[in-house]
CSV table of C-alpha atoms and ligand atoms in Angstrom, one decimal:
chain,number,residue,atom,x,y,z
L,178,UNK,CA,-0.6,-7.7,24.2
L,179,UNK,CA,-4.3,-8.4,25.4
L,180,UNK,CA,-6.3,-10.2,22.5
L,181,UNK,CA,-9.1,-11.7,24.2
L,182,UNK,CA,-12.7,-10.8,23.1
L,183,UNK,CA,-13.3,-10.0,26.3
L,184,UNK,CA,-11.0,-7.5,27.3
L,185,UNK,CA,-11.8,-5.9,23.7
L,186,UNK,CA,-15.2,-5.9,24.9
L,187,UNK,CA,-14.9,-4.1,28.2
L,188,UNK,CA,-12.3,-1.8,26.4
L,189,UNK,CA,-14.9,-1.1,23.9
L,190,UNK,CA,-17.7,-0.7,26.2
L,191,UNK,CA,-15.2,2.1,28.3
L,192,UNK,CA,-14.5,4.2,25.2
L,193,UNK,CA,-17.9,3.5,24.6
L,194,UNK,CA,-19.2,5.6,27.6
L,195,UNK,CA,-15.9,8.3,27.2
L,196,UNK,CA,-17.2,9.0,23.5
L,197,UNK,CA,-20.7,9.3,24.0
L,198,UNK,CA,-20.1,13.0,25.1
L,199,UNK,CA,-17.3,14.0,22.3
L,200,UNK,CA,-20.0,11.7,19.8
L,201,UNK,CA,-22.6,14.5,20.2
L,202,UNK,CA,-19.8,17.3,19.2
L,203,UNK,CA,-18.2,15.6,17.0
L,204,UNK,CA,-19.7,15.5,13.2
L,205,UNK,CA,-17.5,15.2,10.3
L,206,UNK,CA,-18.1,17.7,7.7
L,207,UNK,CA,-18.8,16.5,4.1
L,208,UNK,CA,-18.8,20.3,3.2
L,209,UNK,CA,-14.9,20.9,3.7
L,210,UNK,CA,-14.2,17.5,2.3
L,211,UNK,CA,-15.5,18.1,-0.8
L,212,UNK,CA,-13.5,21.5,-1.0
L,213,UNK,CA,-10.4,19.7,-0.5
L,214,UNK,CA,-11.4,17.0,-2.9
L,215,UNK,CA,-12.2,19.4,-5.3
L,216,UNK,CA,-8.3,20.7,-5.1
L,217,UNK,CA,-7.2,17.8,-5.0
L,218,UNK,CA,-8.9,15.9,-7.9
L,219,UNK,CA,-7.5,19.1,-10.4
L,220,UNK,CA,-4.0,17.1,-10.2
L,221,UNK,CA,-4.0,14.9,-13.0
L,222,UNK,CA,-8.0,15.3,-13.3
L,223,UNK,CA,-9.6,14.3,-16.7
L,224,UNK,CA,-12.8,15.1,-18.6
L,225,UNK,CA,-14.8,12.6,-17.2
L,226,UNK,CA,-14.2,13.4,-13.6
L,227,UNK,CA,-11.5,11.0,-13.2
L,228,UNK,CA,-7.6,11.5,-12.7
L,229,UNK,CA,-4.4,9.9,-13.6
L,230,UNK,CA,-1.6,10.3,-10.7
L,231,UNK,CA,0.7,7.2,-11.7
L,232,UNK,CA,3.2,6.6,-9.4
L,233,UNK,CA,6.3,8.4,-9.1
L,234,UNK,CA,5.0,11.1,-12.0
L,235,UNK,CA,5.0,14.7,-11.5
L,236,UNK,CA,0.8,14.7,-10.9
L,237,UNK,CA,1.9,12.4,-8.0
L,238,UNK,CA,4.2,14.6,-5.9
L,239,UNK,CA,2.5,18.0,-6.8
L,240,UNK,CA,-0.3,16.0,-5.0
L,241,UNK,CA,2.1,15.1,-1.9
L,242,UNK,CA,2.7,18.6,-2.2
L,243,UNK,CA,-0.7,19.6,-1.7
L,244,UNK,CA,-1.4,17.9,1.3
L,245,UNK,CA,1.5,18.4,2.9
L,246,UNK,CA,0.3,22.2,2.9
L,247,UNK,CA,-2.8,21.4,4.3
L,248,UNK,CA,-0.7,19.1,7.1
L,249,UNK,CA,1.1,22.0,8.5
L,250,UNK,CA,-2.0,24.0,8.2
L,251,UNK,CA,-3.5,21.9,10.6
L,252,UNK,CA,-0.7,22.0,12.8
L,253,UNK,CA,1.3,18.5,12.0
L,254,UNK,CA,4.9,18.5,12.1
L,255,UNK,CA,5.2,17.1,8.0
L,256,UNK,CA,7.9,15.1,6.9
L,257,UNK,CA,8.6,13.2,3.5
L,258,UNK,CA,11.2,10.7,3.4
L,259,UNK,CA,13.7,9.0,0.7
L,260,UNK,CA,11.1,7.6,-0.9
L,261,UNK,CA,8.4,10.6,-1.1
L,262,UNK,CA,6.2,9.1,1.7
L,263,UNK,CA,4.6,12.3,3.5
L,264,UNK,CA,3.6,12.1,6.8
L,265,UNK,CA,2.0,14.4,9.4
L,266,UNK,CA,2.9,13.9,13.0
L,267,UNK,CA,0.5,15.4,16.2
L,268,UNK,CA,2.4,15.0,19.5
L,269,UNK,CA,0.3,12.9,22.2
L,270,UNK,CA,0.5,13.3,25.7
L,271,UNK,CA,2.9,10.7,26.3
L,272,UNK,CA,5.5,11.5,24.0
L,273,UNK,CA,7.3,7.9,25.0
L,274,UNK,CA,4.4,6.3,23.0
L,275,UNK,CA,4.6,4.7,19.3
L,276,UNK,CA,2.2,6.6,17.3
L,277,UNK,CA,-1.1,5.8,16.1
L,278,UNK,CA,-0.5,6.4,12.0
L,279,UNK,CA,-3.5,6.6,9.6
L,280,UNK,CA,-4.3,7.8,6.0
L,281,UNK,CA,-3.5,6.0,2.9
L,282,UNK,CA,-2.0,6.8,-1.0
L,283,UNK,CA,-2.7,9.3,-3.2
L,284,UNK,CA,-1.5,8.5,-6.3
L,285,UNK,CA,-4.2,6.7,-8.6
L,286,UNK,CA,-4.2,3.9,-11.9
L,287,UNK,CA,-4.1,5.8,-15.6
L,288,UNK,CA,-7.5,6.7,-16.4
L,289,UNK,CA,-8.4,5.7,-13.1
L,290,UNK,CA,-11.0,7.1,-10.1
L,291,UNK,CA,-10.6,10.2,-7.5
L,292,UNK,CA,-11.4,8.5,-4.5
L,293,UNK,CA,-9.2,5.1,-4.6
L,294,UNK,CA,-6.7,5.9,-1.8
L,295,UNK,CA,-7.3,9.9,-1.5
L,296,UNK,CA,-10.6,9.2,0.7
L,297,UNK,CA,-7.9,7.5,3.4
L,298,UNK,CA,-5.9,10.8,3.3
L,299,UNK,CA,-8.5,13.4,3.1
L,300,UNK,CA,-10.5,11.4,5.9
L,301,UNK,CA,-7.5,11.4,8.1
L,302,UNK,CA,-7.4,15.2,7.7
L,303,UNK,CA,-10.6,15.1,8.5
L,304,UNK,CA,-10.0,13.0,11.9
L,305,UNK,CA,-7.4,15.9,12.6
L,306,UNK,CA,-9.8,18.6,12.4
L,307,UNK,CA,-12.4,17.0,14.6
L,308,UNK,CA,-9.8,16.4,16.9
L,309,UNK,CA,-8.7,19.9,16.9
L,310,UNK,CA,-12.0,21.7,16.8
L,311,UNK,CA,-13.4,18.8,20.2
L,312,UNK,CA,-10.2,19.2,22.3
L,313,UNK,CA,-9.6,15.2,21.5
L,314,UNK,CA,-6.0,14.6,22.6
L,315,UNK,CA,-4.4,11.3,22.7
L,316,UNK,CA,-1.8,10.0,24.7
L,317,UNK,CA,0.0,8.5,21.9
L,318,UNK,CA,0.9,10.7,19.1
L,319,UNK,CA,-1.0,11.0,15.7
L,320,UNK,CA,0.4,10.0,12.5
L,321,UNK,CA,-1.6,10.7,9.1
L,322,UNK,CA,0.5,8.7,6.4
L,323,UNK,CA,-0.1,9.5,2.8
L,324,UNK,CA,2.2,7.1,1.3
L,325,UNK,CA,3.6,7.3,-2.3
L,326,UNK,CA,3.0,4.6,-5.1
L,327,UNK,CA,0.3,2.2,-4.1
L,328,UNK,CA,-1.3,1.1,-7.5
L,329,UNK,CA,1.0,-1.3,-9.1
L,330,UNK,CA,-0.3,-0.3,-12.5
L,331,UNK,CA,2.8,1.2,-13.6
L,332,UNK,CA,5.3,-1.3,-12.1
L,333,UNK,CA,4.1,-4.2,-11.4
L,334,UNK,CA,4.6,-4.3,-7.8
L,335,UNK,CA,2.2,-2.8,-5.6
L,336,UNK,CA,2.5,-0.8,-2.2
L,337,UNK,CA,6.0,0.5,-2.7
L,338,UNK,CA,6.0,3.0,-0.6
L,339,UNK,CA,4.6,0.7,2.2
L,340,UNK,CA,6.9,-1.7,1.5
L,341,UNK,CA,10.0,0.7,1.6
L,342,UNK,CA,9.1,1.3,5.2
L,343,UNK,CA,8.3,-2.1,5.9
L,344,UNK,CA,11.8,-2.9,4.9
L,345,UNK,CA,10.2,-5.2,2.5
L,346,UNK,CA,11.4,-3.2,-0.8
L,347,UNK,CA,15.4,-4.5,-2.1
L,348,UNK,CA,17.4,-2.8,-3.7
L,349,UNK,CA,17.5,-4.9,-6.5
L,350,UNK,CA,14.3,-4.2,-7.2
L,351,UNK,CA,15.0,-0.5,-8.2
L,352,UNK,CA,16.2,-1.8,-11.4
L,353,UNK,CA,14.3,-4.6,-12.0
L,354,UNK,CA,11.1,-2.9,-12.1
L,355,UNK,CA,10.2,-1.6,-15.7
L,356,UNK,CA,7.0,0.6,-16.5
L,357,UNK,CA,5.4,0.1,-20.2
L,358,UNK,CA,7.8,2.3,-22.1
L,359,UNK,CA,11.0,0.2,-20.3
L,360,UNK,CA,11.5,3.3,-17.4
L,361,UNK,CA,13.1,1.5,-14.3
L,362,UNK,CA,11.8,2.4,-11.0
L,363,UNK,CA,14.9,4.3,-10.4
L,364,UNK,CA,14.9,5.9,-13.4
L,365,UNK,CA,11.3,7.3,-12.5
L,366,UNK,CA,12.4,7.9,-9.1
L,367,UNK,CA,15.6,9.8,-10.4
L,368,UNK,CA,13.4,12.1,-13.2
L,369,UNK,CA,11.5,13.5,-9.9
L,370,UNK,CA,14.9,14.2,-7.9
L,371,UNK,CA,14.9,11.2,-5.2
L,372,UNK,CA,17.9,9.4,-5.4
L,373,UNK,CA,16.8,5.5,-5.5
L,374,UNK,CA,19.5,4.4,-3.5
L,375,UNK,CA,18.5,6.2,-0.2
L,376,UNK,CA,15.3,3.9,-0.4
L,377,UNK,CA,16.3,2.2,2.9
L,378,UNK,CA,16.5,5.3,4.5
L,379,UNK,CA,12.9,5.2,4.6
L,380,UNK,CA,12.7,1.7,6.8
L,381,UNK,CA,11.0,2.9,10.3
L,382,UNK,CA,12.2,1.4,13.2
L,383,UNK,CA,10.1,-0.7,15.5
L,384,UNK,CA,7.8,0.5,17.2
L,385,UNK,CA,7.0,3.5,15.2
L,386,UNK,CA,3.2,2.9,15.1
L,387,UNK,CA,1.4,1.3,17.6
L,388,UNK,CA,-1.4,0.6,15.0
L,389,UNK,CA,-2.3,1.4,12.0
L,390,UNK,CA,-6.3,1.9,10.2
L,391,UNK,CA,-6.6,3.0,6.5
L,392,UNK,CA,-10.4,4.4,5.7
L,393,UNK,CA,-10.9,2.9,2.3
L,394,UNK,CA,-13.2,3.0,-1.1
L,395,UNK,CA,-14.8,-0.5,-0.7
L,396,UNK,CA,-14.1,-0.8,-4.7
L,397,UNK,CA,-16.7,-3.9,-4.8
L,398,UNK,CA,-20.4,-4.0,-4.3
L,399,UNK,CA,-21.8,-5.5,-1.1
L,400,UNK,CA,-22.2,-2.0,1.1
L,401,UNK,CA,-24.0,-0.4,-2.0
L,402,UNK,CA,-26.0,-3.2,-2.5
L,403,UNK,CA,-26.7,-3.7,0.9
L,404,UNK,CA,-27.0,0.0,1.9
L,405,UNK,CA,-25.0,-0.1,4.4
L,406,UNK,CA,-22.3,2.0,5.3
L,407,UNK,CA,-19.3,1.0,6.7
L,408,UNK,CA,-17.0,-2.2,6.0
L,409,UNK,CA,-14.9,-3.9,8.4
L,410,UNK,CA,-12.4,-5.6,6.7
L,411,UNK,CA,-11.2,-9.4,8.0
L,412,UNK,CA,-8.7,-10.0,4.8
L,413,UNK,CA,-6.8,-8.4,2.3
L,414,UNK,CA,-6.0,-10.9,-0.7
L,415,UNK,CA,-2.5,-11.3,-2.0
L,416,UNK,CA,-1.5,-10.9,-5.5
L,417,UNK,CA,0.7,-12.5,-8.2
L,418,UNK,CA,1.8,-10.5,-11.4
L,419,UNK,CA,3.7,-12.5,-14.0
L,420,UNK,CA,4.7,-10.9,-17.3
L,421,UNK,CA,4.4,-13.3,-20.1
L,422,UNK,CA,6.4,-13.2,-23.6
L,423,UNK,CA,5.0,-15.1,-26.8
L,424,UNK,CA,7.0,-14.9,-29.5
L,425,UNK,CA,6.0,-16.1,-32.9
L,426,UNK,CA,6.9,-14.9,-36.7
L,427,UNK,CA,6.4,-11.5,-38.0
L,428,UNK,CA,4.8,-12.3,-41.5
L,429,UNK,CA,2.6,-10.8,-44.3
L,430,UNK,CA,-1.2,-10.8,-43.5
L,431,UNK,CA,-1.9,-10.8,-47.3
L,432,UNK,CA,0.4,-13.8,-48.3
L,433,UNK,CA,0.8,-16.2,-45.5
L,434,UNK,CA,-1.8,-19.2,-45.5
L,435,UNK,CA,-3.4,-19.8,-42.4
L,436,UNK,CA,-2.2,-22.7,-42.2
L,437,UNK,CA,1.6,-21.3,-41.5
L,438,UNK,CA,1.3,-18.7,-39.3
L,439,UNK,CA,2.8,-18.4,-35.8
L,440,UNK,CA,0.4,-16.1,-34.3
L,441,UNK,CA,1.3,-14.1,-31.1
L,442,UNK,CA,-1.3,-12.7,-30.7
L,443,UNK,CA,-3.5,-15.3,-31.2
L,444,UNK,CA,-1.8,-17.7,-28.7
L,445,UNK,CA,-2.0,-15.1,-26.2
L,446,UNK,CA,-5.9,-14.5,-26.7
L,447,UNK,CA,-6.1,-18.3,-26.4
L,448,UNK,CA,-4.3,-18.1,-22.9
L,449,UNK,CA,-6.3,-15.0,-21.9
L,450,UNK,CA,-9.3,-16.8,-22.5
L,451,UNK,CA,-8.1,-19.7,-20.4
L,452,UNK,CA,-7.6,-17.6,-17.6
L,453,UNK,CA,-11.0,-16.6,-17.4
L,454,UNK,CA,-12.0,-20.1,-17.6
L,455,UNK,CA,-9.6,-21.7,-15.1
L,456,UNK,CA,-10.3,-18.9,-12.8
L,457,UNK,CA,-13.6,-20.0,-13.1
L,458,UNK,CA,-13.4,-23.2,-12.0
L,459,UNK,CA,-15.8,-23.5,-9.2
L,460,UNK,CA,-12.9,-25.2,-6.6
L,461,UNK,CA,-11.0,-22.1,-7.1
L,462,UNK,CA,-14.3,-20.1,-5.6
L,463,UNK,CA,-12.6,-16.3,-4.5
L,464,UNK,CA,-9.8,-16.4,-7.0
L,465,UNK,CA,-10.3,-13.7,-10.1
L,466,UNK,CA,-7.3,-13.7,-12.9
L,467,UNK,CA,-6.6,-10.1,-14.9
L,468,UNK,CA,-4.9,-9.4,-18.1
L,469,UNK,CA,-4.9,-5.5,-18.2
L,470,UNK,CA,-1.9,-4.8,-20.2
L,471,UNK,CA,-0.8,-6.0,-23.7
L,472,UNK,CA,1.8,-4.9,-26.1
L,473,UNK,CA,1.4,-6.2,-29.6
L,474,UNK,CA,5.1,-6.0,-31.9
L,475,UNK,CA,4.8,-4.3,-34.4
L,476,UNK,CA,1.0,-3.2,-33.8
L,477,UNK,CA,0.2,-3.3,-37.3
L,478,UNK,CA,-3.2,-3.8,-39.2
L,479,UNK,CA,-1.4,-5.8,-42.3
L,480,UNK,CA,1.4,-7.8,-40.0
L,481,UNK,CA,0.7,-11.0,-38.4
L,482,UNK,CA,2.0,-10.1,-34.7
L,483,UNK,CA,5.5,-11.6,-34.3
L,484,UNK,CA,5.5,-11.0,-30.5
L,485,UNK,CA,2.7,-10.4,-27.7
L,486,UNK,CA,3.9,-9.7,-24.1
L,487,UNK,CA,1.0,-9.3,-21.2
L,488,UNK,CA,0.6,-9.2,-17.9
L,489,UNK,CA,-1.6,-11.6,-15.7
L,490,UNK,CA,-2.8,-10.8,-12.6
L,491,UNK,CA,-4.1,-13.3,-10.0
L,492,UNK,CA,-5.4,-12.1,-6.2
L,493,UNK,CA,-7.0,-14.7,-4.1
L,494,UNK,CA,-7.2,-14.4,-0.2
L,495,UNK,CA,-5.9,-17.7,0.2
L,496,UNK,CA,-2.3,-17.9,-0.9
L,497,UNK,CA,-2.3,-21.5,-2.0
L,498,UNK,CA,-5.5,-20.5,-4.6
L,499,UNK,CA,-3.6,-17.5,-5.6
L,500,UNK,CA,-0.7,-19.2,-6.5
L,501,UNK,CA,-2.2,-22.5,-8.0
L,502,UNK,CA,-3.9,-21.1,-10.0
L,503,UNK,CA,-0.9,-19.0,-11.2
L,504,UNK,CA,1.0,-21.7,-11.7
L,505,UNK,CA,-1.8,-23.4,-13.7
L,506,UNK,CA,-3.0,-20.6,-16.2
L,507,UNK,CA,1.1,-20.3,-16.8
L,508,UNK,CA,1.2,-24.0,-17.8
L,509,UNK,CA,-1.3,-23.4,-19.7
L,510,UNK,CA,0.6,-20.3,-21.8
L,511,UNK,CA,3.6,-22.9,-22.5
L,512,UNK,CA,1.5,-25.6,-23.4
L,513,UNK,CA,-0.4,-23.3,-26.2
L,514,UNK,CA,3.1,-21.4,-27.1
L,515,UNK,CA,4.2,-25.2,-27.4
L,516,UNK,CA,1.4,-26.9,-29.5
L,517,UNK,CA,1.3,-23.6,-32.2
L,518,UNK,CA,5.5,-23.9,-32.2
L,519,UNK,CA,5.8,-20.6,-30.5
L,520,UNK,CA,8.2,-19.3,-28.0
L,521,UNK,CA,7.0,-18.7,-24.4
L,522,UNK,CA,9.0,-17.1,-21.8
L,523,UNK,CA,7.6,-15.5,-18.4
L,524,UNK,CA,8.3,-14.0,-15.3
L,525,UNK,CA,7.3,-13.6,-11.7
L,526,UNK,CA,7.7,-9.5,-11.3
L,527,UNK,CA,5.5,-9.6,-8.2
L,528,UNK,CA,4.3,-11.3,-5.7
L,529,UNK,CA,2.4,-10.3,-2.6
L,530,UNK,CA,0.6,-12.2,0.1
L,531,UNK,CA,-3.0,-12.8,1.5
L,532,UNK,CA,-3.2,-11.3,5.1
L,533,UNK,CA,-5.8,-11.8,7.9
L,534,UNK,CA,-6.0,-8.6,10.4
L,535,UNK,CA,-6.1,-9.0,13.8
L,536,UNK,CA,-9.2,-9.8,15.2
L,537,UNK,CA,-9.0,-7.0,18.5
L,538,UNK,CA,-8.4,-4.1,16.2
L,539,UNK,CA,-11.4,-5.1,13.9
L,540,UNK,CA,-13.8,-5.7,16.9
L,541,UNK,CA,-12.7,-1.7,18.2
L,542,UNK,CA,-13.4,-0.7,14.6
L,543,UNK,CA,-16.6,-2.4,14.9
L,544,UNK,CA,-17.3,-0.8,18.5
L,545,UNK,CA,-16.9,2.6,16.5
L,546,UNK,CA,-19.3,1.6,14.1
L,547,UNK,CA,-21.8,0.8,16.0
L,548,UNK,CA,-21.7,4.0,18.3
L,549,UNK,CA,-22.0,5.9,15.5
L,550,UNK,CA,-25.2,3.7,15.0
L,551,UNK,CA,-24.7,3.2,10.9
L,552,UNK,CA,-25.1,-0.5,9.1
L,553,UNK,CA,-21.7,-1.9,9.0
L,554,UNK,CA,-21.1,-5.2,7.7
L,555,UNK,CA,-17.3,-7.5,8.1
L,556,UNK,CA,-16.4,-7.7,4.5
L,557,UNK,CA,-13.1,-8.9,3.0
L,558,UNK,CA,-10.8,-7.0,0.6
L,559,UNK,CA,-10.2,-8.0,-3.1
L,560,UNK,CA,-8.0,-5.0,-3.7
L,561,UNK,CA,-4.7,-4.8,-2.2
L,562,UNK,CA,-3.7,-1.9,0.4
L,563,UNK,CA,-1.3,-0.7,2.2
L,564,UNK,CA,-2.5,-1.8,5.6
L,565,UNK,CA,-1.8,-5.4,4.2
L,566,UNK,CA,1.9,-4.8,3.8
L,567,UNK,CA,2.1,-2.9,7.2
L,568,UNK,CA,0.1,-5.6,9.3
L,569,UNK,CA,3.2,-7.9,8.9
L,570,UNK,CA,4.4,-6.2,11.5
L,571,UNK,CA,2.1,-3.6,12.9
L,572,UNK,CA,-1.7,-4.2,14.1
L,573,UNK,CA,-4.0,-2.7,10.8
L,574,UNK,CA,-7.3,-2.2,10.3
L,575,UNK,CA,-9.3,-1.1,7.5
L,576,UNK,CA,-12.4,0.9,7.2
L,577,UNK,CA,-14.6,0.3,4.2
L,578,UNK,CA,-17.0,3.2,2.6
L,579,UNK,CA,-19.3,2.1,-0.4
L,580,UNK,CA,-18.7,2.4,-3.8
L,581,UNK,CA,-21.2,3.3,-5.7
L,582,UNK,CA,-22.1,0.1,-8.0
L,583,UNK,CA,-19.1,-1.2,-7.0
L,584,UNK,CA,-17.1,0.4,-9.5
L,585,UNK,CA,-13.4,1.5,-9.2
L,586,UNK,CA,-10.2,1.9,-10.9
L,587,UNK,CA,-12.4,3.9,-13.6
L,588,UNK,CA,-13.5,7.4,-14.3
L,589,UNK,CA,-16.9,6.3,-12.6
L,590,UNK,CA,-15.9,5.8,-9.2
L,591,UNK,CA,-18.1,7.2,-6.8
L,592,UNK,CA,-18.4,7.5,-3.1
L,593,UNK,CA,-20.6,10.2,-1.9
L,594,UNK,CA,-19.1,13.1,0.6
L,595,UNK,CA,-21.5,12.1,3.3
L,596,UNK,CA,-20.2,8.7,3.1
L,597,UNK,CA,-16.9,10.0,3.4
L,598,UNK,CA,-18.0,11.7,6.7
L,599,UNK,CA,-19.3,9.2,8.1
L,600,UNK,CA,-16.0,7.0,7.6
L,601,UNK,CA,-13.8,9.8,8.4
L,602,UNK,CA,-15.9,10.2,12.2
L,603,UNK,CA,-16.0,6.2,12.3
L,604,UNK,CA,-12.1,6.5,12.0
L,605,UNK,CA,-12.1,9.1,14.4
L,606,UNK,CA,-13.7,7.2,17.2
L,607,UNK,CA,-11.8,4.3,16.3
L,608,UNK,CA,-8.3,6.3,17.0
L,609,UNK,CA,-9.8,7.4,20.6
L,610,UNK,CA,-10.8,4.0,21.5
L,611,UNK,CA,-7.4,2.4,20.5
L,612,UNK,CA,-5.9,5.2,22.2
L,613,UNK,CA,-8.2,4.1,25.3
L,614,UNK,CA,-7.5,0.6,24.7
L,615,UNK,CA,-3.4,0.4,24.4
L,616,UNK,CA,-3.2,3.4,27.3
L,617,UNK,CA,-5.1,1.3,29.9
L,618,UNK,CA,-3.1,-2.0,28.5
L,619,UNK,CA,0.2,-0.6,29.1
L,620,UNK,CA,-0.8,0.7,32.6
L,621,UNK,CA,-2.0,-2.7,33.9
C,251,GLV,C1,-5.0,-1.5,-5.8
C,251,GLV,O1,-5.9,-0.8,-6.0
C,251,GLV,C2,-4.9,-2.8,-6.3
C,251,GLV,O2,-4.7,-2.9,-7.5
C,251,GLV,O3,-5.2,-3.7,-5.6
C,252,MN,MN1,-6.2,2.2,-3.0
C,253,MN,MN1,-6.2,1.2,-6.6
């Protein structure tokens, strides 16, 4: 595979002078992606503009559903596999080729935004319109890829669906993942008719995408800051999630001395807070430490908690960081259990690396930006995505729009419709030019 800068560079400059033309004729509309965000933000939406699509519920495939319908409207061939993955295939001209697959999830956290993963599928729609409407056709086929169950906020583990076709989901791990109220993943997966044990049905085989990009809410604050409009991303950071059990004594609030309490709770809001602070530590620099999810047994206003489980979450986009500092905040929790005399048990339930995407594919990303002519900076990813689990094996690239103040994961998220344009045409130019690019590479 050619990786130098400079054949990237001569690639670029050739699709360069090919798009210039279809540039002028091609314009994203922010009208029609609004209409279709409008639909699509009604499944699970909330009062405060938000939505809650949790994986593998009910608001999640009606919103499969959905676009699947608007797929075959557009012409793809639509597919959904064993593990509700949908895609929507275009042939190329060469119909020997690996496709070119783009898009991204669409199911959301609880209480969460409408644009975290949905921008990546709507934009791809997008890309498939332009196409349509210029004439574009590509030599290798055209994949858009919504894929099911990104957000690890119900399980734990993140990506599944891109990790089902990356082979990188077991089987074991049908059972061993456990939502708040105790519902395996293949329970879950069972409730909405897929049977969980024709997951590996959904591995591709090799070569089925030549490449894959993912347009992208940046979900942090340095294009809105910055005012600039696209980000190119050089790193995805990897994350551990480890679920931590104190266990005290259940005891009256009214008649136990302070002095003989074991304290759940209050060993775990001593560890919590030591995450902060150990996250902190200026050597660690990138590395940021979450708890987002407690349960308190028995929850009650006159009971000293007898048992406090949470959930810590570490993302760093070097692996040793990430996982040192893991391993320290955990210490940590057993020391604390240990000096109050309290119980403390844990568990890994997942753990997913840092990545670094390929250079070439970012530098034909950037060639896109640039003849689209809007500030782009190279930024790095905090979040995880689904182009992070593919780019083990496939070449990914991502494609950043701002946030507005940063803010995601929340009712507030915000990326304007133009923005979304203007990614969804950068993608589109992107997809010619790697087209270009691999067509021209495989000939010589
Ligand atoms: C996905 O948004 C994540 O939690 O990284
Ligand atoms: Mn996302
Ligand atoms: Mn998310």
């Amino acid at each position: 595979m050619a990786t130098t800068e400079q054949e990237v560079a001569a690639a670029s400059a050739d699709a360069a002078e090919e798009s210039e033309a279809v540039v002028a004729e091609m314009r994203a509309d922010p009208g029609r992606i609004a209409a279709d965000f409008e639909l699509l933000s009604a499944i699970g939406g909330e009062p405060g503009g938000g939505v809650s699509r949790i994986p593998f519920s009910r608001e999640e495939r009606d919103a499969h559903d959905l676009v699947a319908g608007w797929m075959r409207d557009l012409g793809l061939t639509v597919r959904t596999d064993s593990f509700g993955n949908t895609f929507g295939t275009l042939a190329g001209t060469d119909s020997t080729r690996p496709a070119i697959g783009f898009g991204s999830h669409l199911d959301s956290v609880p209480h969460g935004g409408r644009f975290d993963g949905a921008v990546g599928v709507l934009g791809a729609l997008e890309v498939i319109r332009l196409f349509n409407e210029t004439g574009v056709q590509t030599a290798h086929p055209l994949m858009v890829v919504a894929f099911a169950s990104e957000e690890g906020a119900r399980f734990g583990e993140p990506c599944l669906g891109s990790k089902a076709v990356a082979g990188v989901l077991q089987e074991a791990d049908l059972e061993r993942l456990r939502d708040a109220n105790g519902t395996t993943l293949a329970q879950a997966m069972r409730a909405l008719s897929f049977d969980p044990y024709a997951m590996p049905q959904a591995r591709w085989a090799p070569n089925t995408l030549a490449a894959f990009l993912e347009l992208h809410i940046e979900q942090s604050r340095s294009l809105d800051e910055e005012d600039e409009r696209i980000g190119l991303v050089d790193a995805i950071a990897g994350n551990t999630r480890i679920r931590i059990a104190i266990r005290g004594r259940q005891d009256h609030s009214g008649g136990t001395p302070m002095s003989q309490r074991q304290d759940a709770l209050v060993a775990a809001a001593e560890v919590i807070v030591a995450a902060e602070s150990i996250a902190n530590e200026p050597r660690r620099r990138a590395t940021v430490a979450t708890v987002g999810r407690l349960h308190v047994f028995p929850n009650s206003i006159t009971t000293i908690p007898g048992e406090v489980e949470f959930y810590l979450d570490v993302r760093d986009v070097d692996s040793d960081r990430q996982r040192l500092t893991t391993q320290d905040i955990v210490t940590r929790a057993e020391e604390t259990a240990a000096r109050r005399g309290l119980r403390c048990d844990w568990e890994v339930v997942s753990d997913t690396s840092p990545v670094v995407l390929p250079r070439w594919l970012r530098d034909l990303t950037t060639a896109a930006a640039e003849l689209l002519d809007v500030p782009h900076r190279v930024t790095t990813s905090g979040a995880g995505h689904d182009a992070g689990i593919l780019s083990r094996g496939i070449p990914a690239a991502m494609l950043f729009v701002p946030s507005r103040d940063g803010l995601s994961h929340c009712p507030e998220e915000w990326t304007s419709m133009e923005d979304i344009a203007i990614g969804a045409q950068a993608l589109a130019e992107s997809i010619r030019d790697i087209d270009t690019f691999l067509t021209k590479e495989v000939a010589e």
